[in-house]
Short mmCIF file of C-alpha atoms in Angstrom, two decimals:
data_model
loop_
_atom_site.label_atom_id
_atom_site.label_comp_id
_atom_site.label_asym_id
_atom_site.label_seq_id
_atom_site.Cartn_x
_atom_site.Cartn_y
_atom_site.Cartn_z
CA MET A 20 117.60 118.16 99.48
CA LEU A 21 117.10 120.43 102.50
CA PHE A 22 119.30 120.40 105.61
CA GLU A 23 118.77 122.91 108.36
CA VAL A 24 120.05 123.46 111.89
CA THR A 25 118.01 126.19 113.51
CA ALA A 26 117.07 127.74 116.85
CA ASP A 27 113.52 128.28 115.56
CA GLN A 28 110.61 125.90 115.89
CA LEU A 29 110.77 123.19 113.25
CA ASP A 30 108.34 123.29 110.36
CA PRO A 31 106.89 119.93 109.24
CA ASP A 32 104.90 121.51 106.40
CA ARG A 33 108.08 122.97 104.99
CA VAL A 34 110.01 119.69 105.01
CA VAL A 35 107.08 117.76 103.53
CA LYS A 36 106.57 120.37 100.79
CA HIS A 37 110.25 120.08 100.04
CA VAL A 38 110.16 116.31 99.48
CA ARG A 39 106.86 116.15 97.57
CA ARG A 40 107.18 115.17 93.97
CA ASP A 41 104.52 114.15 91.48
CA ASP A 42 106.14 110.75 90.98
CA ALA A 43 106.37 110.02 94.72
CA GLY A 44 103.35 108.23 96.19
CA ALA A 45 104.72 107.98 99.72
CA VAL A 46 106.26 110.32 102.28
CA ALA A 47 107.63 109.07 105.61
CA LEU A 48 108.17 111.80 108.19
CA PHE A 49 109.90 111.24 111.52
CA TYR A 50 109.54 113.55 114.51
CA GLY A 51 112.02 113.34 117.36
CA VAL A 52 110.23 114.76 120.37
CA VAL A 53 111.52 115.75 123.81
CA ARG A 54 110.41 113.04 126.20
CA ASP A 55 109.64 113.53 129.88
CA HIS A 56 111.79 110.64 131.05
CA ASN A 57 115.10 108.98 130.21
CA ARG A 58 116.90 106.13 131.97
CA GLY A 59 114.56 106.35 134.92
CA ARG A 60 115.00 110.09 135.41
CA LYS A 61 112.37 112.77 135.13
CA VAL A 62 113.54 115.14 132.39
CA MET A 63 112.77 118.87 132.84
CA HIS A 64 114.05 120.15 129.50
CA LEU A 65 116.86 119.61 126.97
CA GLU A 66 119.53 121.89 125.57
CA TYR A 67 120.98 121.14 122.17
CA ASP A 68 124.40 122.32 121.07
CA ALA A 69 125.52 121.97 117.46
CA TYR A 70 128.39 122.54 115.07
CA PRO A 71 126.04 123.84 112.38
CA GLU A 72 128.37 124.09 109.37
CA MET A 73 129.63 120.54 109.84
CA ALA A 74 126.20 119.22 110.82
CA THR A 75 124.65 120.30 107.53
CA LYS A 76 127.63 118.87 105.64
CA VAL A 77 127.32 115.48 107.38
CA MET A 78 123.53 115.53 106.87
CA HIS A 79 124.18 115.99 103.16
CA GLN A 80 126.62 113.05 103.09
CA ILE A 81 124.39 110.59 104.95
CA ALA A 82 121.34 111.65 102.95
CA ALA A 83 123.21 111.02 99.70
CA GLU A 84 124.23 107.56 100.96
CA VAL A 85 120.66 106.70 101.96
CA LYS A 86 119.17 108.07 98.74
CA GLU A 87 121.52 105.93 96.69
CA ARG A 88 121.06 102.82 98.82
CA PHE A 89 117.24 102.85 98.95
CA GLY A 90 116.51 104.59 95.63
CA VAL A 91 114.23 107.16 97.23
CA ALA A 92 113.17 110.41 95.60
CA GLU A 93 113.90 113.29 97.97
CA ILE A 94 115.08 113.99 101.52
CA ALA A 95 114.75 116.89 103.97
CA ILE A 96 116.12 117.20 107.52
CA GLN A 97 115.75 119.88 110.20
CA HIS A 98 117.27 119.87 113.69
CA ARG A 99 116.62 122.42 116.36
CA THR A 100 119.19 123.86 118.80
CA GLY A 101 118.98 125.66 122.12
CA ARG A 102 116.52 124.96 124.91
CA LEU A 103 113.61 122.63 124.15
CA GLU A 104 110.72 121.87 126.46
CA ILE A 105 108.96 118.51 126.89
CA GLY A 106 106.82 117.75 123.82
CA GLU A 107 108.75 120.03 121.46
CA THR A 108 110.21 118.66 118.24
CA SER A 109 114.00 118.39 118.05
CA LEU A 110 114.33 116.56 114.73
CA LEU A 111 112.37 116.15 111.50
CA VAL A 112 113.44 113.69 108.80
CA ALA A 113 111.27 113.43 105.66
CA VAL A 114 111.76 110.96 102.81
CA SER A 115 109.64 110.66 99.68
CA SER A 116 109.57 107.67 97.37
CA ALA A 117 107.46 106.09 94.64
CA HIS A 118 106.40 103.34 97.08
CA ARG A 119 105.98 103.13 100.82
CA SER A 120 108.45 100.42 101.84
CA GLU A 121 111.50 102.32 100.63
CA ALA A 122 110.22 105.53 102.21
CA PHE A 123 109.89 103.86 105.63
CA GLU A 124 113.18 101.98 105.45
CA ALA A 125 115.18 104.94 104.19
CA CYS A 126 113.70 107.29 106.79
CA HIS A 127 114.48 104.87 109.61
CA ALA A 128 118.04 104.28 108.38
CA LEU A 129 118.57 108.01 108.01
CA VAL A 130 117.47 108.76 111.59
CA ASP A 131 119.85 106.04 112.83
CA ARG A 132 122.74 107.47 110.81
CA PHE A 133 121.87 110.97 111.95
CA LYS A 134 122.15 110.03 115.61
CA GLU A 135 125.52 108.36 115.01
CA ALA A 136 127.25 110.90 112.86
CA VAL A 137 125.82 114.42 112.98
CA PRO A 138 127.67 116.75 115.40
CA ILE A 139 124.72 117.80 117.56
CA TRP A 140 124.67 117.16 121.31
CA LYS A 141 122.01 117.23 123.95
CA LYS A 142 122.22 118.15 127.58
CA GLU A 143 119.54 116.62 129.71
CA VAL A 144 118.33 118.81 132.54
CA PHE A 145 116.63 116.40 134.93
CA GLU A 146 115.26 116.57 138.42
CA GLY A 147 118.35 117.09 140.54
CA GLY A 148 121.02 117.70 137.92
CA GLU A 149 122.12 117.94 134.32
CA GLU A 150 124.30 115.89 132.00
CA TRP A 151 125.53 115.91 128.42
CA ILE A 152 124.21 112.72 126.80
CA GLU A 153 127.14 111.05 125.10
CA GLY A 154 127.00 107.97 122.96
CA ASP A 155 128.95 105.42 124.96
CA LEU A 156 127.12 106.21 128.14
CA SER A 157 123.57 106.25 126.90
CA PRO A 158 121.27 103.73 125.28
CA PRO A 159 119.93 104.28 121.76
CA ASP A 160 117.33 106.90 122.12
CA ALA A 161 114.38 108.18 120.17
CA MET B 3 153.83 128.10 110.76
CA GLY B 4 150.46 129.77 111.08
CA THR B 5 147.42 129.45 113.28
CA ALA B 6 144.45 127.13 113.58
CA ARG B 7 141.05 128.04 114.95
CA VAL B 8 139.73 125.42 117.37
CA ARG B 9 136.05 124.94 118.17
CA LEU B 10 134.72 123.26 121.27
CA PHE B 11 131.21 121.98 121.87
CA ALA B 12 128.94 120.52 124.52
CA ARG B 13 130.80 119.10 127.52
CA LEU B 14 134.23 120.17 126.23
CA ALA B 15 133.07 123.78 125.84
CA ASP B 16 131.66 123.68 129.38
CA LEU B 17 134.91 122.24 130.75
CA ALA B 18 137.17 124.69 128.94
CA GLY B 19 134.83 127.60 129.58
CA THR B 20 135.11 128.64 125.93
CA ARG B 21 133.70 127.62 122.55
CA GLU B 22 136.67 128.79 120.54
CA ALA B 23 140.46 129.06 120.78
CA ALA B 24 143.40 129.95 118.53
CA VAL B 25 146.42 127.63 118.46
CA GLU B 26 149.84 128.51 117.02
CA LEU B 27 150.96 125.68 114.79
CA GLY B 28 154.37 124.17 115.49
CA GLU B 29 156.17 122.02 112.91
CA GLY B 30 154.08 119.01 111.83
CA LEU B 31 151.35 119.57 114.41
CA THR B 32 148.52 117.03 114.17
CA ALA B 33 144.90 117.22 115.31
CA ALA B 34 145.91 115.30 118.44
CA GLY B 35 148.81 117.74 118.90
CA VAL B 36 146.41 120.69 118.77
CA PHE B 37 144.37 118.99 121.47
CA GLY B 38 147.57 118.63 123.54
CA VAL B 39 148.18 122.36 123.30
CA LEU B 40 144.63 123.00 124.50
CA VAL B 41 145.03 120.64 127.45
CA GLN B 42 147.98 122.74 128.61
CA ARG B 43 145.83 125.83 128.37
CA TYR B 44 142.67 124.24 129.85
CA PRO B 45 143.76 121.46 132.23
CA SER B 46 140.15 120.37 132.77
CA LEU B 47 140.33 118.81 129.28
CA THR B 48 142.98 116.33 130.47
CA GLY B 49 142.16 112.74 129.53
CA PHE B 50 139.48 113.62 127.01
CA ASP B 51 141.69 112.86 124.00
CA ALA B 52 140.48 109.24 124.07
CA PHE B 53 136.91 110.50 124.07
CA VAL B 54 136.77 112.99 121.20
CA ARG B 55 136.80 112.63 117.47
CA PHE B 56 138.50 115.31 115.43
CA ALA B 57 137.26 117.27 112.46
CA VAL B 58 139.27 119.57 110.27
CA ASN B 59 137.33 121.99 108.10
CA SER B 60 134.08 120.14 108.88
CA GLU B 61 135.33 116.67 107.90
CA TYR B 62 136.06 113.87 110.34
CA VAL B 63 139.82 113.13 110.31
CA PRO B 64 142.12 110.73 112.21
CA ALA B 65 144.00 112.07 115.24
CA SER B 66 147.18 111.94 113.15
CA HIS B 67 145.83 114.37 110.54
CA PRO B 68 148.25 117.28 109.98
CA VAL B 69 146.83 120.73 110.69
CA ARG B 70 147.66 123.63 108.37
CA ASP B 71 147.54 127.40 108.65
CA GLY B 72 143.97 128.64 108.56
CA ASP B 73 142.39 125.25 109.31
CA GLU B 74 139.38 125.01 111.57
CA VAL B 75 139.85 122.14 114.03
CA ALA B 76 136.80 120.87 115.90
CA LEU B 77 136.76 118.65 118.96
CA ILE B 78 133.74 116.36 118.56
CA PRO B 79 132.42 114.62 121.70
CA PRO B 80 130.34 111.49 121.11
CA VAL B 81 126.93 112.37 119.70
CA SER B 82 123.85 111.16 121.49
CA GLY B 83 123.16 108.08 119.37
CA GLY B 84 126.82 107.32 118.88
CA SER B 85 126.87 104.05 120.78
CA ARG B 86 125.37 102.35 117.72
CA ALA B 87 128.27 103.41 115.55
CA LEU B 88 130.88 101.70 117.66
CA MET C 22 92.94 106.98 118.89
CA LEU C 23 91.57 109.01 115.99
CA PHE C 24 90.05 107.49 112.83
CA GLU C 25 88.53 109.69 110.17
CA VAL C 26 87.19 109.27 106.66
CA THR C 27 86.57 112.69 105.19
CA ALA C 28 86.01 114.58 101.94
CA ASP C 29 88.07 117.50 103.30
CA GLN C 30 91.81 118.03 102.93
CA LEU C 31 93.71 115.95 105.46
CA ASP C 32 95.35 117.69 108.40
CA PRO C 33 98.81 116.42 109.41
CA ASP C 34 99.06 118.84 112.35
CA ARG C 35 95.85 117.45 113.76
CA VAL C 36 96.93 113.80 113.57
CA VAL C 37 100.36 114.58 115.04
CA LYS C 38 98.85 116.62 117.88
CA HIS C 39 96.55 113.70 118.55
CA VAL C 40 99.38 111.17 118.98
CA ARG C 41 101.79 113.40 120.93
CA ARG C 42 102.35 112.36 124.50
CA ASP C 43 104.97 113.53 126.97
CA ASP C 44 106.35 110.01 127.31
CA ALA C 45 106.67 109.46 123.53
CA GLY C 46 109.99 110.53 122.05
CA ALA C 47 109.19 109.49 118.48
CA VAL C 48 106.39 110.06 116.00
CA ALA C 49 106.30 108.34 112.60
CA LEU C 50 103.90 109.90 110.13
CA PHE C 51 103.07 108.38 106.74
CA TYR C 52 101.57 110.35 103.85
CA GLY C 53 99.99 108.48 100.96
CA VAL C 54 100.14 110.89 98.04
CA VAL C 55 98.46 110.77 94.62
CA ARG C 56 101.18 109.81 92.13
CA ASP C 57 101.29 110.87 88.49
CA HIS C 58 101.91 107.37 87.16
CA ASN C 59 100.89 103.78 87.87
CA ARG C 60 101.72 100.61 85.98
CA GLY C 61 103.10 102.60 83.07
CA ARG C 62 100.06 104.83 82.72
CA LYS C 63 99.90 108.58 83.16
CA VAL C 64 97.42 109.22 85.96
CA MET C 65 95.21 112.33 85.68
CA HIS C 66 93.46 112.13 89.05
CA LEU C 67 91.97 109.60 91.49
CA GLU C 68 88.51 109.15 92.93
CA TYR C 69 88.13 107.43 96.29
CA ASP C 70 84.95 105.68 97.35
CA ALA C 71 84.49 104.48 100.93
CA TYR C 72 82.15 102.67 103.27
CA PRO C 73 82.84 105.16 106.06
CA GLU C 74 81.10 103.51 109.04
CA MET C 75 82.84 100.20 108.39
CA ALA C 76 86.13 101.85 107.44
CA THR C 77 86.45 103.59 110.80
CA LYS C 78 85.49 100.36 112.57
CA VAL C 79 88.17 98.35 110.72
CA MET C 80 90.72 101.12 111.30
CA HIS C 81 89.99 100.84 115.00
CA GLN C 82 90.48 97.05 114.92
CA ILE C 83 93.78 97.07 113.01
CA ALA C 84 95.11 99.96 115.12
CA ALA C 85 94.34 98.03 118.31
CA GLU C 86 96.16 94.97 116.89
CA VAL C 87 99.22 97.04 115.93
CA LYS C 88 99.29 98.95 119.23
CA GLU C 89 99.26 95.69 121.15
CA ARG C 90 101.83 93.99 118.91
CA PHE C 91 104.40 96.81 118.86
CA GLY C 92 103.69 98.39 122.24
CA VAL C 93 103.34 101.88 120.79
CA ALA C 94 101.72 104.80 122.56
CA GLU C 95 99.06 106.32 120.30
CA ILE C 96 97.68 106.07 116.75
CA ALA C 97 95.75 108.37 114.41
CA ILE C 98 94.54 107.73 110.86
CA GLN C 99 92.79 109.93 108.29
CA HIS C 100 91.71 108.94 104.77
CA ARG C 101 90.24 111.28 102.21
CA THR C 102 87.40 110.47 99.80
CA GLY C 103 86.18 111.98 96.55
CA ARG C 104 88.32 113.42 93.78
CA LEU C 105 92.02 113.92 94.51
CA GLU C 106 94.50 115.62 92.22
CA ILE C 107 98.15 114.63 91.70
CA GLY C 108 100.20 115.54 94.76
CA GLU C 109 97.27 115.59 97.17
CA THR C 110 97.34 113.47 100.31
CA SER C 111 94.94 110.52 100.42
CA LEU C 112 96.11 108.88 103.66
CA LEU C 113 97.79 109.92 106.90
CA VAL C 114 98.91 107.36 109.49
CA ALA C 115 100.63 108.64 112.66
CA VAL C 116 102.15 106.49 115.40
CA SER C 117 103.87 107.71 118.56
CA SER C 118 106.15 105.64 120.74
CA ALA C 119 108.80 106.00 123.45
CA HIS C 120 111.48 104.99 120.92
CA ARG C 121 111.84 105.31 117.18
CA SER C 122 112.13 101.70 116.01
CA GLU C 123 108.69 100.72 117.26
CA ALA C 124 107.18 103.90 115.82
CA PHE C 125 108.57 103.13 112.34
CA GLU C 126 107.70 99.44 112.39
CA ALA C 127 104.20 99.94 113.73
CA CYS C 128 103.46 102.72 111.25
CA HIS C 129 104.66 100.61 108.31
CA ALA C 130 102.67 97.56 109.48
CA LEU C 131 99.59 99.70 109.96
CA VAL C 132 99.73 101.15 106.45
CA ASP C 133 100.08 97.62 105.05
CA ARG C 134 97.09 96.40 107.07
CA PHE C 135 95.10 99.47 106.08
CA LYS C 136 95.56 98.76 102.39
CA GLU C 137 94.49 95.14 102.83
CA ALA C 138 91.48 95.52 105.06
CA VAL C 139 89.87 98.96 105.11
CA PRO C 140 86.88 99.29 102.73
CA ILE C 141 88.07 102.24 100.68
CA TRP C 142 88.52 102.00 96.91
CA LYS C 143 90.25 104.10 94.33
CA LYS C 144 89.37 104.71 90.73
CA GLU C 145 92.28 105.72 88.60
CA VAL C 146 91.46 108.20 85.87
CA PHE C 147 94.34 107.91 83.43
CA GLU C 148 95.11 109.17 79.97
CA GLY C 149 92.59 107.34 77.82
CA GLY C 150 90.36 105.70 80.41
CA GLU C 151 89.49 104.91 83.99
CA GLU C 152 89.54 101.83 86.18
CA TRP C 153 88.75 100.80 89.74
CA ILE C 154 92.00 99.53 91.25
CA GLU C 155 91.27 96.18 92.83
CA GLY C 156 93.69 94.12 94.85
CA ASP C 157 94.19 91.04 92.71
CA LEU C 158 94.74 93.04 89.59
CA SER C 159 97.16 95.63 90.86
CA PRO C 160 100.62 95.53 92.39
CA PRO C 161 101.23 96.73 95.95
CA ASP C 162 101.06 100.44 95.77
CA ALA C 163 102.21 103.36 97.85
CA MET D 6 60.83 87.61 107.18
CA GLY D 7 61.91 91.24 107.02
CA THR D 8 64.17 93.33 104.88
CA ALA D 9 67.90 93.97 104.59
CA ARG D 10 69.52 97.12 103.32
CA VAL D 11 72.30 96.40 100.83
CA ARG D 12 75.14 98.82 100.11
CA LEU D 13 77.24 98.77 96.96
CA PHE D 14 80.55 100.49 96.40
CA ALA D 15 83.13 101.28 93.74
CA ARG D 16 82.86 99.07 90.64
CA LEU D 17 79.76 97.24 91.91
CA ALA D 18 77.92 100.53 92.46
CA ASP D 19 78.90 101.62 88.94
CA LEU D 20 77.71 98.30 87.44
CA ALA D 21 74.40 98.26 89.30
CA GLY D 22 73.86 101.98 88.82
CA THR D 23 72.96 102.33 92.49
CA ARG D 24 74.72 102.53 95.86
CA GLU D 25 71.86 101.07 97.83
CA ALA D 26 69.09 98.48 97.55
CA ALA D 27 66.49 96.84 99.78
CA VAL D 28 66.13 93.05 99.68
CA GLU D 29 63.18 91.08 101.07
CA LEU D 30 64.52 88.25 103.17
CA GLY D 31 63.32 84.75 102.33
CA GLU D 32 63.70 81.87 104.80
CA GLY D 33 67.34 81.33 105.80
CA LEU D 34 68.74 83.80 103.31
CA THR D 35 72.53 84.14 103.55
CA ALA D 36 74.84 86.99 102.49
CA ALA D 37 75.52 85.07 99.27
CA GLY D 38 71.78 84.63 98.84
CA VAL D 39 71.23 88.38 99.12
CA PHE D 40 73.82 88.83 96.39
CA GLY D 41 71.91 86.31 94.26
CA VAL D 42 68.74 88.40 94.62
CA LEU D 43 70.65 91.49 93.52
CA VAL D 44 72.08 89.70 90.47
CA GLN D 45 68.52 89.01 89.31
CA ARG D 46 67.71 92.70 89.72
CA TYR D 47 71.01 93.99 88.25
CA PRO D 48 72.27 91.38 85.74
CA SER D 49 75.52 93.33 85.25
CA LEU D 50 76.58 91.98 88.67
CA THR D 51 76.58 88.40 87.32
CA GLY D 52 79.79 86.54 88.15
CA PHE D 53 81.01 89.00 90.76
CA ASP D 54 80.10 86.75 93.69
CA ALA D 55 83.55 85.16 93.50
CA PHE D 56 85.07 88.62 93.63
CA VAL D 57 83.39 90.30 96.59
CA ARG D 58 83.68 89.87 100.32
CA PHE D 59 80.57 90.37 102.43
CA ALA D 60 80.04 92.50 105.50
CA VAL D 61 77.00 92.49 107.73
CA ASN D 62 76.58 95.48 110.05
CA SER D 63 80.12 96.62 109.26
CA GLU D 64 81.84 93.32 110.07
CA TYR D 65 83.35 90.98 107.50
CA VAL D 66 81.35 87.72 107.41
CA PRO D 67 81.53 84.47 105.39
CA ALA D 68 79.23 84.13 102.38
CA SER D 69 77.19 81.61 104.38
CA HIS D 70 76.36 84.15 107.10
CA PRO D 71 72.57 84.32 107.73
CA VAL D 72 71.00 87.74 107.16
CA ARG D 73 68.34 89.00 109.57
CA ASP D 74 65.66 91.67 109.44
CA GLY D 75 67.20 95.14 109.66
CA ASP D 76 70.74 94.00 108.81
CA GLU D 77 72.94 96.15 106.61
CA VAL D 78 74.68 93.95 104.06
CA ALA D 79 77.66 95.42 102.20
CA LEU D 80 79.27 94.05 99.05
CA ILE D 81 83.00 94.70 99.43
CA PRO D 82 85.12 94.61 96.27
CA PRO D 83 88.86 94.00 96.78
CA VAL D 84 90.56 97.03 98.28
CA SER D 85 93.51 98.53 96.49
CA GLY D 86 96.28 96.89 98.50
CA GLY D 87 94.38 93.65 98.89
CA SER D 88 96.73 91.51 96.86
CA ARG D 89 99.08 91.37 99.84
CA ALA D 90 96.38 89.82 102.01
CA LEU D 91 95.94 86.77 99.82
#
């Protein structure tokens, strides 16, 4: 398994290479991308803060849970920190599996768990202001 | 009684104006108690104890968790997708 | 929308670039990968045959259905033909959407529809023989 | 009455030993009728009419679909994930 929190551009080839196995016929890869709008506001850019040591530890825990629950083969996750422009990738979650259904379901569940539990925060810089996006105040978000 | 290192992130770091602090540990100090010490030092954190989760040495812990010499205490604001967890 | 049937190596960056839009916060990308086993047999390699003109037409139809049904933003599909070795990618399906749930669900549905409807066939070359894999005879497959 | 171009794929192409054939169109010949002509030419295709779907000009059609001069008729064996469709 691969878990990275990094200020560099994310690397989809790297995460997919990491999860590829000869017995896995399916890979589901999720990209979280910085969107130009949120809750009716025009977003200019995002800034991500993280607690990296704990983030990778929690990523490991939730990945182990998901791997066990869905019986998938391999998992890799990268999250970026710092300033991200519209269209840049903030999150990559890759899951490989013998068959496609488990790959899709496990990848989806893992992204959901990630957004609940991993200590990474985003500040939205929008037209006219900025705000840390915190769970209770914001709708579930891609 | 020792010292704990406290880490602050996101809105709490902005409010306190720092990402890190050292707290002297009194007898039986808990994670919530450490936060209380910080509120005295950084009054802008007042009221946020209902809002944060605590981690000690990178593991989520209850507010009542005792803090020991050398521990790293982190104040964890809600993460962006956290509304689904509640 | 992008629909390609090609003898060349597939290009995940190309399909993801194609579906990226500033208003889409999520991209789900599926890789179908040649697996080293199937129904208890050791697979040596696969050979894909296709009816390319019809395949791209059917891809267009099922993508339009899925886009309408799930309200997603953009879709791209590539399928490779010819001889593929273990670990090579036979299929890429990318879906972008404002939010992640629709991206995952639409991508999964689209892969299922693809495998039912698109005129592309695989011959499995296994230890001791070879066989065209035809729907009624084979289990659902990644 | 004209001619149709027939395309064969996968197992059917292997059995017939060709990927393409031209069929002279008799009066009211249907997709299934075109297949019948091919079976006479390539006896190894015998019995596969229950197994294939037909396409004319890249659209799935019923076996009863009439074939016209210049049409491209394709014999479509089940695709690999096709069991879910049935």
